[in-house]
mmCIF file of C-alpha atoms in Angstrom:
data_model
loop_
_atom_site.group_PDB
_atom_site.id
_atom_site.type_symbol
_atom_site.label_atom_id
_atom_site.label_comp_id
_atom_site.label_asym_id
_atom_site.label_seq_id
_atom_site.Cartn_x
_atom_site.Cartn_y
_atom_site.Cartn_z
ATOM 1 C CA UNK A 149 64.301 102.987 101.732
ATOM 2 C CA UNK A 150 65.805 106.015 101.415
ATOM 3 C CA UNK A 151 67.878 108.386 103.952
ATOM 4 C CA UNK A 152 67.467 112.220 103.624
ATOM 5 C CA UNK A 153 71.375 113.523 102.977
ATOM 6 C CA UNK A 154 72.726 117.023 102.837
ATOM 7 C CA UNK A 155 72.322 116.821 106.520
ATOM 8 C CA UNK A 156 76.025 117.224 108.318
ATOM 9 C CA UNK A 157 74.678 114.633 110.518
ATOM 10 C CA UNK A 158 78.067 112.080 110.642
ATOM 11 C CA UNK A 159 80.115 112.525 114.073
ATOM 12 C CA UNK A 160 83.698 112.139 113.021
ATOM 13 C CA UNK A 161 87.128 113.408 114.110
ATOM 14 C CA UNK A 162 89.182 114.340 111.423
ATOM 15 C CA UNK A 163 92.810 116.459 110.435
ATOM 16 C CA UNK A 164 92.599 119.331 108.512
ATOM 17 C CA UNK A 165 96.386 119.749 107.837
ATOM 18 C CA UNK A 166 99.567 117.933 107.575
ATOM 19 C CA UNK A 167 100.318 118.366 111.090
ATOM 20 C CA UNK A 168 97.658 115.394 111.279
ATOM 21 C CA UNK A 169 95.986 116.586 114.710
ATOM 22 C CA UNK A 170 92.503 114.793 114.660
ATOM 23 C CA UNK A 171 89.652 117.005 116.305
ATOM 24 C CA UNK A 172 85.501 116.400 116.157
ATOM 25 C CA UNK A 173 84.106 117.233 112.425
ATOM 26 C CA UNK A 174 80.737 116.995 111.113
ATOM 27 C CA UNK A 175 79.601 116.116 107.436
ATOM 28 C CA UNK A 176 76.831 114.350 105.740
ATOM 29 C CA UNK A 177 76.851 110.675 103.851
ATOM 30 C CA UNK A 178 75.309 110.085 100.868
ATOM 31 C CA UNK A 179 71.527 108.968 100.528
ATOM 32 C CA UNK A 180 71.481 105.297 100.698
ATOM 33 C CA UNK A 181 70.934 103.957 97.837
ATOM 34 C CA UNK A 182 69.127 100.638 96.363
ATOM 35 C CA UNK A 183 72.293 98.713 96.701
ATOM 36 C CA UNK A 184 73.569 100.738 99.656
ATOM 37 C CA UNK A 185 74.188 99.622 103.357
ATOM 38 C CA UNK A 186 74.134 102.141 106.096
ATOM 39 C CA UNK A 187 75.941 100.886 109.033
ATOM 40 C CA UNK A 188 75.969 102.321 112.594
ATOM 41 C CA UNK A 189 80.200 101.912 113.530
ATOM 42 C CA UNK A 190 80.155 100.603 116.888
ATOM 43 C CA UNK A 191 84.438 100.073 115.969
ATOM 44 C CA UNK A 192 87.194 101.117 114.096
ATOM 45 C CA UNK A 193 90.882 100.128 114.503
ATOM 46 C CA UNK A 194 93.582 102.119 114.238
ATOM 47 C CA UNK A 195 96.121 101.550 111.129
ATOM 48 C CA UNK A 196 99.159 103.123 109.982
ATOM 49 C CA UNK A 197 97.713 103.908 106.755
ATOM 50 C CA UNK A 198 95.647 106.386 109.187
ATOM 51 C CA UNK A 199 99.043 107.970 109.568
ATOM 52 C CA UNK A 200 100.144 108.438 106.488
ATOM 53 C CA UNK A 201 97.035 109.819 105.077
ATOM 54 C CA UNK A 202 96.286 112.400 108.376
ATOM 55 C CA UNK A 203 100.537 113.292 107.954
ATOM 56 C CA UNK A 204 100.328 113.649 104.023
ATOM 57 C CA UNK A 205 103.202 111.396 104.083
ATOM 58 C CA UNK A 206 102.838 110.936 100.167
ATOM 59 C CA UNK A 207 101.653 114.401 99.451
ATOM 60 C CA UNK A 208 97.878 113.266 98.237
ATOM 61 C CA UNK A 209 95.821 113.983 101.511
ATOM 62 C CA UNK A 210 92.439 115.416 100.713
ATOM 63 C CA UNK A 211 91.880 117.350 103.514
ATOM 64 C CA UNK A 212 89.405 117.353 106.165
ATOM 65 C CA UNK A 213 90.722 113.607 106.373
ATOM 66 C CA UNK A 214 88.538 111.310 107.830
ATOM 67 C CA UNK A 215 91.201 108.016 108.848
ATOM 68 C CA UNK A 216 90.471 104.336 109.451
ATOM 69 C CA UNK A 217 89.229 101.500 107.569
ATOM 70 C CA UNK A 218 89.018 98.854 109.886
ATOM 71 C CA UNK A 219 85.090 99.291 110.407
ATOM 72 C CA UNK A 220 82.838 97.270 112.445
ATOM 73 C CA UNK A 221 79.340 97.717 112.865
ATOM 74 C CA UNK A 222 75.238 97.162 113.495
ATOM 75 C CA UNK A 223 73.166 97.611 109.980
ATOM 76 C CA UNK A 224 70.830 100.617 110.740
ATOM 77 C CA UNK A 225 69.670 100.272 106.826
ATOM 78 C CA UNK A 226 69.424 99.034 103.541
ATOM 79 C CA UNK A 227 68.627 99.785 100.370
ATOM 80 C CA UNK A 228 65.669 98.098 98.135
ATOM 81 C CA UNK A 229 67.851 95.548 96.246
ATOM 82 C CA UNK A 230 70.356 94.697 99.364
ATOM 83 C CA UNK A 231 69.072 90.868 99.752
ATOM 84 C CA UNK A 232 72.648 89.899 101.910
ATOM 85 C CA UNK A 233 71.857 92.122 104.817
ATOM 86 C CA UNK A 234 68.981 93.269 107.029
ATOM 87 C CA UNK A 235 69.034 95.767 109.455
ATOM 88 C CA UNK A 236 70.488 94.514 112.806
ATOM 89 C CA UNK A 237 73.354 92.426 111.401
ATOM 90 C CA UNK A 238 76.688 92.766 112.417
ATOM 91 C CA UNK A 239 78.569 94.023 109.274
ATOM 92 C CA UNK A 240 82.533 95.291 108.564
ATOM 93 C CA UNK A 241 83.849 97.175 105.801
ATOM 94 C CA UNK A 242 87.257 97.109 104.779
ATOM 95 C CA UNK A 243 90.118 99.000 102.989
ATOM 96 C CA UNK A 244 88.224 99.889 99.739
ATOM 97 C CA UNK A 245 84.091 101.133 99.130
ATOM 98 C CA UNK A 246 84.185 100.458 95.316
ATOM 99 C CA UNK A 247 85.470 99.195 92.025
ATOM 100 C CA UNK A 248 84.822 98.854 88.483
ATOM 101 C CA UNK A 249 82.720 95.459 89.166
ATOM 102 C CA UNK A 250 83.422 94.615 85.566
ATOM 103 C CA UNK A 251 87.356 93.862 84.964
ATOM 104 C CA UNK A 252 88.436 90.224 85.463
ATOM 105 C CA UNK A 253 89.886 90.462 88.758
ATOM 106 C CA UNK A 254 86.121 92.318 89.904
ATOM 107 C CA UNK A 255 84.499 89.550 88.140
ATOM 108 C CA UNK A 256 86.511 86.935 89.965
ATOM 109 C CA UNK A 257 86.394 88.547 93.923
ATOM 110 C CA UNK A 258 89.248 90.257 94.121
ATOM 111 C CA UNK A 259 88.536 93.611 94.053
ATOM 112 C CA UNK A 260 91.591 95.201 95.384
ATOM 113 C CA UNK A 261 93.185 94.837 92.081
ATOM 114 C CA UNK A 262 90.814 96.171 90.017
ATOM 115 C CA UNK A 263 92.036 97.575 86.849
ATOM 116 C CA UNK A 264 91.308 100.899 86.964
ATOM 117 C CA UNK A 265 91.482 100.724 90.981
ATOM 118 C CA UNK A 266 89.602 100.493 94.123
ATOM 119 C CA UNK A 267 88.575 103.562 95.939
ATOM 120 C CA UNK A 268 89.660 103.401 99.321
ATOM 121 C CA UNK A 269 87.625 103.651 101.911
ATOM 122 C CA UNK A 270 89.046 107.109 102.715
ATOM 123 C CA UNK A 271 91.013 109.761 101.192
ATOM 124 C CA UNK A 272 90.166 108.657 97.500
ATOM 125 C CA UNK A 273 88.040 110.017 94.996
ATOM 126 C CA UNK A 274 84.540 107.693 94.703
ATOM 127 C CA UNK A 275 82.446 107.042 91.533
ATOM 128 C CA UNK A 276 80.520 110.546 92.453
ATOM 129 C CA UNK A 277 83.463 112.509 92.632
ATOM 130 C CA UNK A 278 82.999 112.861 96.414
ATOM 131 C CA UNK A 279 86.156 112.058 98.879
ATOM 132 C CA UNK A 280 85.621 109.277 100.729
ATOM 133 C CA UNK A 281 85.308 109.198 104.736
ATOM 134 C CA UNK A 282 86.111 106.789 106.625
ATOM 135 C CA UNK A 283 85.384 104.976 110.162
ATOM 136 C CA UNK A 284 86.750 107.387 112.622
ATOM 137 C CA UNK A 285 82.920 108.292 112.910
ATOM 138 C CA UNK A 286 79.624 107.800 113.438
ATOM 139 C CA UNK A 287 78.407 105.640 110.392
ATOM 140 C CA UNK A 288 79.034 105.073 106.755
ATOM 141 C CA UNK A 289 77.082 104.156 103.494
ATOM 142 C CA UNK A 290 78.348 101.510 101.349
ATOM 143 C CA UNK A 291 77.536 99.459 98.371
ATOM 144 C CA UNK A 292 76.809 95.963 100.208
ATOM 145 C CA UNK A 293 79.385 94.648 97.843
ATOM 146 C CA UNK A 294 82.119 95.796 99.818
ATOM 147 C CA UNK A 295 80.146 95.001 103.487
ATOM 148 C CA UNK A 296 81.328 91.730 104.777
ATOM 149 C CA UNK A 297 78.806 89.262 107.361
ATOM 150 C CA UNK A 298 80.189 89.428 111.431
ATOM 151 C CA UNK A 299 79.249 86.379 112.968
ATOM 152 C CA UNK A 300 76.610 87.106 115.582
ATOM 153 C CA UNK A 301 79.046 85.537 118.352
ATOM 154 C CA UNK A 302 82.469 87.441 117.212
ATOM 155 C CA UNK A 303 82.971 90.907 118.893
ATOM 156 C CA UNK A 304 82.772 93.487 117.266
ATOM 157 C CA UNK A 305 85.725 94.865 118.746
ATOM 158 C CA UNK A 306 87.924 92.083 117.606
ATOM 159 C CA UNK A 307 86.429 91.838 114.161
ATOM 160 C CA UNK A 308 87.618 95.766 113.067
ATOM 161 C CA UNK A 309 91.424 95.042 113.018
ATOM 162 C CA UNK A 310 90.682 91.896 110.834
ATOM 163 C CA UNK A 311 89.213 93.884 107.677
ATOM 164 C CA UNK A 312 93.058 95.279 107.645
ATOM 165 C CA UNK A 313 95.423 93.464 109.895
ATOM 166 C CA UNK A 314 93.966 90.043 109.254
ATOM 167 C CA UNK A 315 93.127 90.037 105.960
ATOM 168 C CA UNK A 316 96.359 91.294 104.536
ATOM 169 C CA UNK A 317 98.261 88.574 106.152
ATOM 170 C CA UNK A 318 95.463 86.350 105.814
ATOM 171 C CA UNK A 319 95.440 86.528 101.980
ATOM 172 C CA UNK A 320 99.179 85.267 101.223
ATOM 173 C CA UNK A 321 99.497 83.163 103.226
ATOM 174 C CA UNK A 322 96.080 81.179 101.848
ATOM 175 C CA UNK A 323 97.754 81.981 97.888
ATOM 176 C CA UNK A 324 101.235 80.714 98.266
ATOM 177 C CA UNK A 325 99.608 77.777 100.554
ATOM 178 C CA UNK A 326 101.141 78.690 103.763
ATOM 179 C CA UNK A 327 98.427 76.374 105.680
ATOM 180 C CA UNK A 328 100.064 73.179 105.257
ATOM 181 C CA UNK A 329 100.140 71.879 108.767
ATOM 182 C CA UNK A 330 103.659 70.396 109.615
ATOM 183 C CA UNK A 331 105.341 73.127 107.493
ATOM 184 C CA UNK A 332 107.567 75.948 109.046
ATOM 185 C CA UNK A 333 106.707 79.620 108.914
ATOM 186 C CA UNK A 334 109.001 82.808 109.524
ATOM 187 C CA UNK A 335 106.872 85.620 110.136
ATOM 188 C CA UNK A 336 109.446 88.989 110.718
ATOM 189 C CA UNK A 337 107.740 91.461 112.792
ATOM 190 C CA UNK A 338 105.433 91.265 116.047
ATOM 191 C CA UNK A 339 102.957 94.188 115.460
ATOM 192 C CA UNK A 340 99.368 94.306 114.358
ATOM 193 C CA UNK A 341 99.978 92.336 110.924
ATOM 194 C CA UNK A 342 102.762 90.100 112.567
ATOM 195 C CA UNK A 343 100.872 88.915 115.728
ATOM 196 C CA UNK A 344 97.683 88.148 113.444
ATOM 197 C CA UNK A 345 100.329 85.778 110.939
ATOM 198 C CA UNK A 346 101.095 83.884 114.070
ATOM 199 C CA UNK A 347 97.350 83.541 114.980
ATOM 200 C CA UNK A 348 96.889 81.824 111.709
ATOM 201 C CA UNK A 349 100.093 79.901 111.657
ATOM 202 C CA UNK A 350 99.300 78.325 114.819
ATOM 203 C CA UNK A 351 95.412 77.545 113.409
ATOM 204 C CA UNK A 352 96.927 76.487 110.177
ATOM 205 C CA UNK A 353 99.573 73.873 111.850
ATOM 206 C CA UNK A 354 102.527 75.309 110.961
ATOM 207 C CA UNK A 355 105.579 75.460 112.783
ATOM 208 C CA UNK A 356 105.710 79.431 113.557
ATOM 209 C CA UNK A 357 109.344 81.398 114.579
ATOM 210 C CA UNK A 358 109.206 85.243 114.984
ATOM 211 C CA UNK A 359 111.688 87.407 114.257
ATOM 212 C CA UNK A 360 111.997 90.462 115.995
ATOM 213 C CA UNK A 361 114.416 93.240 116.995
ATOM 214 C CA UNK A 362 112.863 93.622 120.709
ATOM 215 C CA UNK A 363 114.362 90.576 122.750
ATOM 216 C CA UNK A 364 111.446 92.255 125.313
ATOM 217 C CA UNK A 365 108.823 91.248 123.127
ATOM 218 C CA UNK A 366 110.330 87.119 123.479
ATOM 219 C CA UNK A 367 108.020 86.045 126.659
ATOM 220 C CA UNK A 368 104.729 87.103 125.361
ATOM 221 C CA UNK A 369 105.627 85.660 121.592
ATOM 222 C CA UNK A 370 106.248 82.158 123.432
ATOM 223 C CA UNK A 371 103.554 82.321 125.889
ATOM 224 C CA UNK A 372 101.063 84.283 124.842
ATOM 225 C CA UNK A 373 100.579 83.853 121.245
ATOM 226 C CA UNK A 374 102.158 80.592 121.124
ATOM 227 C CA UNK A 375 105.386 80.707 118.289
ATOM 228 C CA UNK A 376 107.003 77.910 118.807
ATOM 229 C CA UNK A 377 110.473 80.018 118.618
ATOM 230 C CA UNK A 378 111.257 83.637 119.050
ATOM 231 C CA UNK A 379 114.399 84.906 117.260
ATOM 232 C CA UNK A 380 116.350 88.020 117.800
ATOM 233 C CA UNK A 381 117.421 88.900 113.999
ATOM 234 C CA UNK A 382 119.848 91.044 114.706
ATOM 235 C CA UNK A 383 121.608 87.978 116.741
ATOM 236 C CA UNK A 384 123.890 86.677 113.299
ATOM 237 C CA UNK A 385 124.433 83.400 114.945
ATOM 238 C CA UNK A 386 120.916 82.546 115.802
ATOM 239 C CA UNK A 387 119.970 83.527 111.902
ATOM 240 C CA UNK A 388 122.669 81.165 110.886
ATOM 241 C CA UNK A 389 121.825 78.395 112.754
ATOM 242 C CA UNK A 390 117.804 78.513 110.773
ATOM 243 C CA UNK A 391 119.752 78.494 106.976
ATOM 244 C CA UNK A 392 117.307 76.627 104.655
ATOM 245 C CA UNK A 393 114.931 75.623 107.454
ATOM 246 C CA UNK A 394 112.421 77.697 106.826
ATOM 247 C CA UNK A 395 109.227 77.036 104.253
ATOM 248 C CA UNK A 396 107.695 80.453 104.182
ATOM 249 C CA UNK A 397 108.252 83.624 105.235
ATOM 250 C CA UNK A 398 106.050 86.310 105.679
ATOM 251 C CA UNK A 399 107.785 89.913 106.023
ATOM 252 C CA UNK A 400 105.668 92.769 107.899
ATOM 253 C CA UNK A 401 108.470 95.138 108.650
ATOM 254 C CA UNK A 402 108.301 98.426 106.714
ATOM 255 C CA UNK A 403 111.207 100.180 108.397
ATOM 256 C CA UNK A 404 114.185 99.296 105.962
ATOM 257 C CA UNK A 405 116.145 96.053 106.257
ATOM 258 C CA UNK A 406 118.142 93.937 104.859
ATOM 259 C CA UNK A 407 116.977 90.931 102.678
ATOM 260 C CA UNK A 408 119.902 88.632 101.834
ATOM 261 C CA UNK A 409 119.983 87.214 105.817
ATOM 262 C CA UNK A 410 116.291 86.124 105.282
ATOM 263 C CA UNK A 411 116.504 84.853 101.986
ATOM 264 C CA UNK A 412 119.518 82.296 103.318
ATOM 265 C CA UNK A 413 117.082 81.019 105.268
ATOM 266 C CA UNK A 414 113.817 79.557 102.982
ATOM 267 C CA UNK A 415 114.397 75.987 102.019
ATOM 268 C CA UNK A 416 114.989 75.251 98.430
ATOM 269 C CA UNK A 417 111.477 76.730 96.300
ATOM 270 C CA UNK A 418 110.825 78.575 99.531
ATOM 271 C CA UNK A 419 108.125 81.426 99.305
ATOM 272 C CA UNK A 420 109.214 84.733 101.420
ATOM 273 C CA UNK A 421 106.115 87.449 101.358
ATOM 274 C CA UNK A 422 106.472 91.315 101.751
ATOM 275 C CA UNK A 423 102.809 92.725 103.036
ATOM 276 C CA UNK A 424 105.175 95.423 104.837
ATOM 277 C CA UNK A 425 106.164 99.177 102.780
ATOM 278 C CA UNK A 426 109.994 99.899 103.640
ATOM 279 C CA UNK A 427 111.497 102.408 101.354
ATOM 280 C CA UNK A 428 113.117 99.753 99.216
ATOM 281 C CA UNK A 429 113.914 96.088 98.412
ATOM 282 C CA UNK A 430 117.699 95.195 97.507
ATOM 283 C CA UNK A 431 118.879 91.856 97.939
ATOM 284 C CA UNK A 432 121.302 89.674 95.981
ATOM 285 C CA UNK A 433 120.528 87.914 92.468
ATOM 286 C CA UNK A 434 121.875 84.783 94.321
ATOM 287 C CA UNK A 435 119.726 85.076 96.764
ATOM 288 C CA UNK A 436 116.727 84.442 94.909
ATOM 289 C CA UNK A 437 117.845 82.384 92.016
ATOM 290 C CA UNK A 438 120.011 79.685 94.132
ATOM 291 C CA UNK A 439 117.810 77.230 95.723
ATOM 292 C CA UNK A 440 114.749 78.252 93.487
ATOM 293 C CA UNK A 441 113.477 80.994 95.414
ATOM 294 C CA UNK A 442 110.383 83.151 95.437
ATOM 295 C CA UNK A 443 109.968 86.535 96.773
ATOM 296 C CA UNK A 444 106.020 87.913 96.334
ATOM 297 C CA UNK A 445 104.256 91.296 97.209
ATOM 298 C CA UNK A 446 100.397 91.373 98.839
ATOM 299 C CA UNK A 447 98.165 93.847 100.105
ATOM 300 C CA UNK A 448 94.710 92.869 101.756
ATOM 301 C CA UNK A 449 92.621 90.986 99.718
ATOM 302 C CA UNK A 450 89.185 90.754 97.641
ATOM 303 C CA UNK A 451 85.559 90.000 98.863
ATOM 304 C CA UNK A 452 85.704 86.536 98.590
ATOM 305 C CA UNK A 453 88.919 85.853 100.774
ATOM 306 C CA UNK A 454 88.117 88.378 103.145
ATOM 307 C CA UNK A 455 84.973 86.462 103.957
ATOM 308 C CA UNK A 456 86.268 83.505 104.278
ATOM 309 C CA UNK A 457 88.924 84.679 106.555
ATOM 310 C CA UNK A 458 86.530 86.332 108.652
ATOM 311 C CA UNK A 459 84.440 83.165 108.899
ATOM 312 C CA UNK A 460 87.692 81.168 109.635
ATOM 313 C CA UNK A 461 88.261 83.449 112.903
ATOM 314 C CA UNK A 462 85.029 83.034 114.361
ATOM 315 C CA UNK A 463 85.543 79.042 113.361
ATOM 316 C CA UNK A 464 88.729 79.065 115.105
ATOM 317 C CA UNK A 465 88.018 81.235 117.737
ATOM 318 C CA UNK A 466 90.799 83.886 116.733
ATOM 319 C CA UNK A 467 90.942 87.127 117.799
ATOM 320 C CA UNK A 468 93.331 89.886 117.566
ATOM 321 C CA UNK A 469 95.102 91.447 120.552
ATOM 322 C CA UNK A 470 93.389 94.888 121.054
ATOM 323 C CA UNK A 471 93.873 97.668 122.874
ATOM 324 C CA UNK A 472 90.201 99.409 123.219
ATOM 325 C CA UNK A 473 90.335 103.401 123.712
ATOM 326 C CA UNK A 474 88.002 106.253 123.170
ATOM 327 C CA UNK A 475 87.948 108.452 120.281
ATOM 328 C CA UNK A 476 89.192 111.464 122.443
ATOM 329 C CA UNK A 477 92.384 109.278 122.913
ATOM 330 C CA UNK A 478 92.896 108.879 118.866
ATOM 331 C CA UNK A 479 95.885 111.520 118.629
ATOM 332 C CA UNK A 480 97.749 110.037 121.605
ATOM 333 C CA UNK A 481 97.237 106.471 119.838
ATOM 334 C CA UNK A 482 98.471 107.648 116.768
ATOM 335 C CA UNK A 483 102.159 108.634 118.331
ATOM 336 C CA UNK A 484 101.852 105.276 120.206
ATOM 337 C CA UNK A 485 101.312 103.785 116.682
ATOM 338 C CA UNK A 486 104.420 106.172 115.674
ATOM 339 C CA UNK A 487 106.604 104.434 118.629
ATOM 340 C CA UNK A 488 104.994 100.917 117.960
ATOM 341 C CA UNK A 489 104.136 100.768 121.702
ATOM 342 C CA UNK A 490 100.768 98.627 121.151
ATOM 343 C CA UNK A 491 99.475 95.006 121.818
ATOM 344 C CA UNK A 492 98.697 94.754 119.259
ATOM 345 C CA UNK A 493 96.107 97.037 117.584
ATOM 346 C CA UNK A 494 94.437 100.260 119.112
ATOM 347 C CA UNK A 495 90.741 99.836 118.357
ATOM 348 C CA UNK A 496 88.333 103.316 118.781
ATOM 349 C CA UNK A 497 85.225 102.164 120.547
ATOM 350 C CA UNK A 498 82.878 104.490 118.795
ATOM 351 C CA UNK A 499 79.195 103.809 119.685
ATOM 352 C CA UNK A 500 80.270 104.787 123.045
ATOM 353 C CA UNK A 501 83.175 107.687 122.871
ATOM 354 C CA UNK A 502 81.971 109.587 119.608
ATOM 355 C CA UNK A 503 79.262 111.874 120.852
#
């Protein structure tokens, strides 16, 4: 099966300049191809790496930008060799549309360190030399490789922010074995990555404390996501009172802060996690090397993980905190985003906004 392209017949909303102002945009997809699936977006969630690619923040945009890759959808369809997927299933696609398939990290499912790099699912250059597009529009074309199964009974709604938000706390904390019921878990920040860690602390069995700068954010920690402790880290005698009590900790905070008051609080051979970007890392030598401690990097994860994790929400019955909008409402989410005043991810409901 094969779609006619060259038609500019994607609905999208995209910037055209720095000043990152999104605005409706038309283009065309490429032909869907043997291994191709073409997936109607019924969702896409909104992430900051929308921001920094619609704002140039690192000075690579590729402009007419096409944000989000948090991409949920209904299979419209699929190429001649695509055996995974038939048209009708509910399908997501993630932070990255391709890869060399053929390094050892391809070869073993995880994809997102391929040696010679995944293309993202926008912004980057694909295999054809085209700029990829991503889910802030009507539907997109992609190797089934990178198109991961929706349970029937999970919404679609919820599912988007996992593909980003979920998986790239999901990922660590499944590596450096943070799902040891009984165990206790620090998880520093209480937005879209943040609330998901305590979602799968809590499933997991661990012992979950939040640490936040917004004492307002303490009641719906405790009661509505269920930590088991909410912890104001600027508060130095609260922070003292947790030295070496913590097993993990997983760090989501990319505005710039210190280390060295976290790090005096993992138990001996205690694993701390940085999924967050701040502008830099600095903490002390001691910090690290007395009491045998680990400090790791992640982003989101390959095919294989990201599966299972998406399985293991519908499983568990975990879903993300959303806040649905319509695409006309995009630019006034992203300065939300910019303020962090969501619970806890903005999610564009496209099938029915993007006309």
């Amino acid at each position: 099966m094969s779609s006619l392209a060259g038609k500019d017949d994607c609905l999208a909303w995209a910037a055209r300049d720095p000043s990152g102002v999104l605005s409706p945009y038309n283009f065309s997809r490429r032909a869907v191809g043997s291994d191709d699936v073409s997936l109607k977006i019924t969702h896409c969630g909104i992430c900051y790496a929308d921001l920094i690619w619609t704002r140039n923040f690192h000075g690579d945009s590729k402009y007419p930008v096409v944000p989000g890759h948090e991409i949920a959808g209904i299979v419209k369809e699929v190429g001649s060799n695509v055996h995974r997927f038939k048209v009708g299933d509910h399908v997501g696609v993630g932070t990255y549309v391709n890869s060399c398939r053929s390094c050892e990290y391809c070869n073993d499912g995880q994809e997102v360190h391929c040696v010679k790099g995944s293309v993202y699912t926008f912004n980057a250059v694909d295999a054809d030399g085209s700029i990829t597009k991503g889910g802030y529009s009507s539907y997109i074309v992609a190797h089934e490789r990178y198109c991961f199964m929706i349970p029937e009974n999970y919404p679609l709604a919820s599912a988007a922010p996992l593909l980003c938000a979920g998986i790239t706390v999901y990922t660590p904390m499944v590596h450096h074995k943070m799902n040891q019921p009984g165990k206790s878990l620090g998880v520093i920040g209480l937005g879209g990555l943040g609330h998901m860690a305590v979602k799968f602390g809590k499933a997991f069995g661990l012992n979950v404390t939040i640490f936040s700068t917004s004492v307002s954010k303490k009641e719906e920690a405790l009661s509505l996501l269920g930590a088991n402790r909410f912890v104001v880290s600027s508060d130095q005698e609260q922070m003292k009172a947790l030295a070496k009590s913590f097993d993990f900790i997983i760090d989501t905070a990319s505005g710039d802060h210190p280390f060295d008051p976290y790090m005096s609080l993992l138990k001996t051979a205690g694993v701390l996690v940085l999924v967050g970007f701040p502008n830099e890392v600095k903490f002390s030598p001691g910090s690290l090397n007395i009491g045998n401690k680990t400090i790791s990097g992640s982003v989101t994860g390959g095919t294989k993980v990201t599966q299972e994790m998406i399985d293991f929400c519908a499983a568990h019955k975990i879903y993300p905190n959303i806040e649905v909008i319509p695409i006309q409402y995009a630019n006034e989410a992203l300065e939300r985003l910019i303020k962090k005043d969501v619970k806890y991810r903005f999610v564009i409901d496209i099938e029915n906004s993007l006309k």
